Amino acid sequence: MTLTDGEIVLRPIKMRDQRMWREVNRRNRDWLRPWEATVPPPAPGGPMAQRPTYRQMVRHLRAEANAGRMLPFAIEYEGRLVGQLTVAGITWGSMCSGHIGYWVDRSVAGRGVMPTAVALAVDHCFRAVGLHRIEVCIRPENGPSRRVVEKLGFRSEGVRPRYLHIDGAWRDHLIFALTAEEVPEGMLRRWRRSRPVPPSDPGPSEEMK
């Protein structure tokens, strides 16, 4: 499925995105490194795990999507790939929840791309998929990513100590969450209403994880 709001598009990530995905990821390597998941050291005598290739990553995402456990999206802005958003850890039964992870090209940070992408994903999860709860887990030091959930009105639920292996160590994460009852009007509509109105006088003009 494809989700859109103006120039911002969420669509399934594809094998043919490899060249552009690698180029964007390479350009943003230093900016993204402090927030990206890493593979912890193996147990004594255990095998050393390797980061997957792009093709292995996409095959894994597709398999998880087909099993109903994940929704992997590429983010496009003004017709080009600028990031990735994944709804992962989808659990059904009495929980009906999932968590969102994302990253975006630094060159488009601050233009509302990431809050809009998250809002599109949340509305799709609540209205079309049937989830009841969405979480976003963020390192306390990640100011840009925290601003995304704050702009969207996610509720803070505290800290999970040493929650994920990030940038070579086990890192604490802040937990933000929403349930479907908290956004009856829809996340995208609430985000649009809260965004600053641009000035009417024309002239020069100029989140992540």
Tab-separated table of C-alpha atoms in Angstrom:
chain	number	residue	atom	x	y	z
A	1	MET	CA	0.000	0.000	0.000
A	2	THR	CA	1.075	3.612	-0.545
A	3	LEU	CA	0.300	6.410	1.942
A	4	THR	CA	0.636	10.041	0.891
A	5	ASP	CA	0.324	13.578	2.150
A	6	GLY	CA	1.372	16.112	-0.471
A	7	GLU	CA	5.026	15.533	-1.388
A	8	ILE	CA	5.515	12.976	1.407
A	9	VAL	CA	4.986	9.327	0.450
A	10	LEU	CA	5.236	6.063	2.381
A	11	ARG	CA	5.470	3.009	0.135
A	12	PRO	CA	6.829	-0.542	0.425
A	13	ILE	CA	10.616	-0.684	0.271
A	14	LYS	CA	11.863	-2.471	-2.856
A	15	MET	CA	14.940	-4.277	-4.127
A	16	ARG	CA	15.358	-1.625	-6.807
A	17	ASP	CA	15.737	1.039	-4.098
A	18	GLN	CA	19.187	-0.353	-3.311
A	19	ARG	CA	21.289	2.240	-5.147
A	20	MET	CA	19.439	5.259	-3.762
A	21	TRP	CA	19.093	3.717	-0.263
A	22	ARG	CA	22.846	3.072	-0.107
A	23	GLU	CA	23.641	6.568	-1.347
A	24	VAL	CA	21.391	8.257	1.234
A	25	ASN	CA	22.637	5.978	4.011
A	26	ARG	CA	26.288	6.600	3.086
A	27	ARG	CA	25.828	10.381	3.036
A	28	ASN	CA	24.217	10.291	6.471
A	29	ARG	CA	26.510	7.686	8.048
A	30	ASP	CA	28.016	9.951	10.728
A	31	TRP	CA	24.644	11.513	11.530
A	32	LEU	CA	22.849	8.165	11.881
A	33	ARG	CA	25.542	6.104	13.621
A	34	PRO	CA	24.718	7.196	17.219
A	35	TRP	CA	21.102	6.027	16.814
A	36	GLU	CA	21.351	2.844	14.741
A	37	ALA	CA	21.021	-0.630	16.219
A	38	THR	CA	24.221	-2.678	16.342
A	39	VAL	CA	24.922	-6.364	16.851
A	40	PRO	CA	26.105	-7.173	20.394
A	41	PRO	CA	29.268	-9.271	20.868
A	42	PRO	CA	28.636	-13.020	20.708
A	43	ALA	CA	28.599	-15.235	23.760
A	44	PRO	CA	31.929	-16.963	24.455
A	45	GLY	CA	32.466	-19.494	21.697
A	46	GLY	CA	29.422	-18.283	19.771
A	47	PRO	CA	29.406	-17.221	16.118
A	48	MET	CA	30.046	-13.599	15.183
A	49	ALA	CA	26.885	-12.062	13.742
A	50	GLN	CA	27.186	-9.866	10.639
A	51	ARG	CA	25.073	-6.935	9.518
A	52	PRO	CA	22.787	-8.025	6.675
A	53	THR	CA	23.276	-6.840	3.129
A	54	TYR	CA	20.619	-4.607	1.606
A	55	ARG	CA	19.075	-7.540	-0.259
A	56	GLN	CA	19.048	-9.681	2.885
A	57	MET	CA	17.405	-6.823	4.784
A	58	VAL	CA	14.641	-6.421	2.189
A	59	ARG	CA	14.012	-10.184	2.030
A	60	HIS	CA	13.700	-10.270	5.836
A	61	LEU	CA	11.350	-7.273	5.863
A	62	ARG	CA	9.154	-8.869	3.200
A	63	ALA	CA	9.008	-12.184	5.049
A	64	GLU	CA	8.021	-10.444	8.289
A	65	ALA	CA	5.431	-8.362	6.431
A	66	ASN	CA	3.941	-11.487	4.844
A	67	ALA	CA	3.724	-13.041	8.313
A	68	GLY	CA	1.817	-9.996	9.612
A	69	ARG	CA	4.574	-8.947	12.020
A	70	MET	CA	5.931	-5.875	10.244
A	71	LEU	CA	5.094	-2.980	7.895
A	72	PRO	CA	8.287	-1.771	6.142
A	73	PHE	CA	8.158	1.531	4.256
A	74	ALA	CA	10.490	3.696	2.219
A	75	ILE	CA	9.950	7.433	2.719
A	76	GLU	CA	9.881	9.653	-0.363
A	77	TYR	CA	9.926	13.445	-0.403
A	78	GLU	CA	9.552	15.440	-3.597
A	79	GLY	CA	9.935	12.261	-5.610
A	80	ARG	CA	13.130	10.899	-4.083
A	81	LEU	CA	13.912	8.381	-1.366
A	82	VAL	CA	14.899	10.166	1.850
A	83	GLY	CA	14.503	7.583	4.603
A	84	GLN	CA	12.850	4.531	6.037
A	85	LEU	CA	10.040	3.821	8.506
A	86	THR	CA	9.183	0.398	9.883
A	87	VAL	CA	6.292	-0.692	12.048
A	88	ALA	CA	7.779	-3.761	13.735
A	89	GLY	CA	7.037	-6.137	16.590
A	90	ILE	CA	3.385	-6.343	15.584
A	91	THR	CA	1.532	-8.492	18.100
A	92	TRP	CA	-2.066	-9.593	17.731
A	93	GLY	CA	-4.445	-11.345	20.111
A	94	SER	CA	-5.202	-9.408	23.284
A	95	MET	CA	-2.445	-6.848	22.662
A	96	CYS	CA	-2.765	-5.582	19.048
A	97	SER	CA	0.323	-3.394	19.237
A	98	GLY	CA	3.502	-2.515	17.378
A	99	HIS	CA	6.421	-0.111	17.542
A	100	ILE	CA	7.746	2.375	14.998
A	101	GLY	CA	11.370	3.007	14.077
A	102	TYR	CA	12.564	5.528	11.495
A	103	TRP	CA	15.444	7.492	10.016
A	104	VAL	CA	15.547	10.347	7.526
A	105	ASP	CA	18.094	12.132	5.332
A	106	ARG	CA	19.608	15.028	7.245
A	107	SER	CA	19.131	17.270	4.199
A	108	VAL	CA	15.332	17.253	4.708
A	109	ALA	CA	15.270	17.321	8.516
A	110	GLY	CA	13.156	20.159	9.891
A	111	ARG	CA	10.701	20.214	6.965
A	112	GLY	CA	8.006	18.163	8.677
A	113	VAL	CA	8.831	15.024	6.691
A	114	MET	CA	9.297	12.698	9.646
A	115	PRO	CA	6.318	13.829	11.760
A	116	THR	CA	4.091	13.533	8.685
A	117	ALA	CA	5.453	10.072	7.849
A	118	VAL	CA	4.870	8.861	11.414
A	119	ALA	CA	1.359	10.359	11.403
A	120	LEU	CA	0.537	8.553	8.141
A	121	ALA	CA	1.823	5.263	9.570
A	122	VAL	CA	-0.074	5.637	12.852
A	123	ASP	CA	-3.364	6.375	11.070
A	124	HIS	CA	-2.852	3.364	8.810
A	125	CYS	CA	-2.088	1.111	11.789
A	126	PHE	CA	-5.125	2.232	13.776
A	127	ARG	CA	-7.678	2.581	10.979
A	128	ALA	CA	-6.726	-0.013	8.347
A	129	VAL	CA	-4.562	-2.611	10.096
A	130	GLY	CA	-6.519	-2.716	13.358
A	131	LEU	CA	-3.763	-2.128	15.896
A	132	HIS	CA	-4.676	-0.572	19.241
A	133	ARG	CA	-1.327	0.718	20.538
A	134	ILE	CA	1.845	2.145	18.949
A	135	GLU	CA	5.171	2.691	20.714
A	136	VAL	CA	8.260	4.673	19.747
A	137	CYS	CA	11.486	3.983	21.658
A	138	ILE	CA	14.143	6.734	21.581
A	139	ARG	CA	17.534	7.290	23.177
A	140	PRO	CA	17.337	10.233	25.626
A	141	GLU	CA	20.171	11.965	23.744
A	142	ASN	CA	18.344	11.885	20.400
A	143	GLY	CA	16.826	15.351	20.397
A	144	PRO	CA	15.543	15.389	16.789
A	145	SER	CA	13.704	12.091	17.222
A	146	ARG	CA	12.230	13.178	20.535
A	147	ARG	CA	10.896	16.330	18.887
A	148	VAL	CA	9.029	14.175	16.345
A	149	VAL	CA	6.977	12.355	18.993
A	150	GLU	CA	6.522	15.525	21.044
A	151	LYS	CA	5.108	17.358	18.023
A	152	LEU	CA	2.677	14.488	17.449
A	153	GLY	CA	1.532	14.290	21.058
A	154	PHE	CA	2.827	10.844	22.003
A	155	ARG	CA	2.586	10.142	25.723
A	156	SER	CA	5.792	9.528	27.703
A	157	GLU	CA	5.843	6.223	29.586
A	158	GLY	CA	9.257	6.370	31.219
A	159	VAL	CA	12.624	4.702	30.662
A	160	ARG	CA	13.678	1.169	29.727
A	161	PRO	CA	17.240	0.754	31.007
A	162	ARG	CA	19.773	-0.801	28.583
A	163	TYR	CA	16.925	-1.579	26.201
A	164	LEU	CA	18.725	-1.888	22.837
A	165	HIS	CA	22.273	-2.382	21.590
A	166	ILE	CA	23.031	0.913	19.832
A	167	ASP	CA	26.364	2.225	18.567
A	168	GLY	CA	28.318	-0.525	20.310
A	169	ALA	CA	26.682	-0.627	23.768
A	170	TRP	CA	23.410	-1.343	25.567
A	171	ARG	CA	21.539	1.978	25.719
A	172	ASP	CA	18.644	3.320	27.794
A	173	HIS	CA	15.538	4.319	25.828
A	174	LEU	CA	12.618	6.609	26.543
A	175	ILE	CA	9.256	5.060	25.731
A	176	PHE	CA	6.485	7.032	24.040
A	177	ALA	CA	3.102	5.526	23.193
A	178	LEU	CA	-0.403	6.143	21.910
A	179	THR	CA	-3.584	4.132	21.782
A	180	ALA	CA	-6.273	4.470	19.168
A	181	GLU	CA	-8.651	6.127	21.668
A	182	GLU	CA	-6.198	9.005	22.140
A	183	VAL	CA	-6.410	10.167	18.526
A	184	PRO	CA	-10.051	9.706	17.486
A	185	GLU	CA	-9.704	12.474	14.887
A	186	GLY	CA	-6.616	10.828	13.359
A	187	MET	CA	-2.946	11.579	13.877
A	188	LEU	CA	-2.435	13.299	10.526
A	189	ARG	CA	-5.360	15.651	11.118
A	190	ARG	CA	-4.048	16.517	14.599
A	191	TRP	CA	-0.541	17.114	13.217
A	192	ARG	CA	-1.837	19.395	10.462
A	193	ARG	CA	-3.814	21.397	13.004
A	194	SER	CA	-0.797	21.848	15.277
A	195	ARG	CA	1.736	22.825	12.596
A	196	PRO	CA	2.773	26.497	12.482
A	197	VAL	CA	1.032	28.424	9.721
A	198	PRO	CA	3.637	29.633	7.177
A	199	PRO	CA	3.815	33.406	6.603
A	200	SER	CA	1.696	34.656	3.727
A	201	ASP	CA	4.393	37.099	2.571
A	202	PRO	CA	6.425	35.276	-0.100
A	203	GLY	CA	10.175	35.510	0.207
A	204	PRO	CA	13.332	33.480	0.869
A	205	SER	CA	12.692	30.279	2.727
A	206	GLU	CA	14.786	27.792	3.753
A	207	GLU	CA	12.780	14.393	12.283
A	208	MET	CA	15.252	10.715	12.637
A	209	LYS	CA	16.300	7.345	14.047
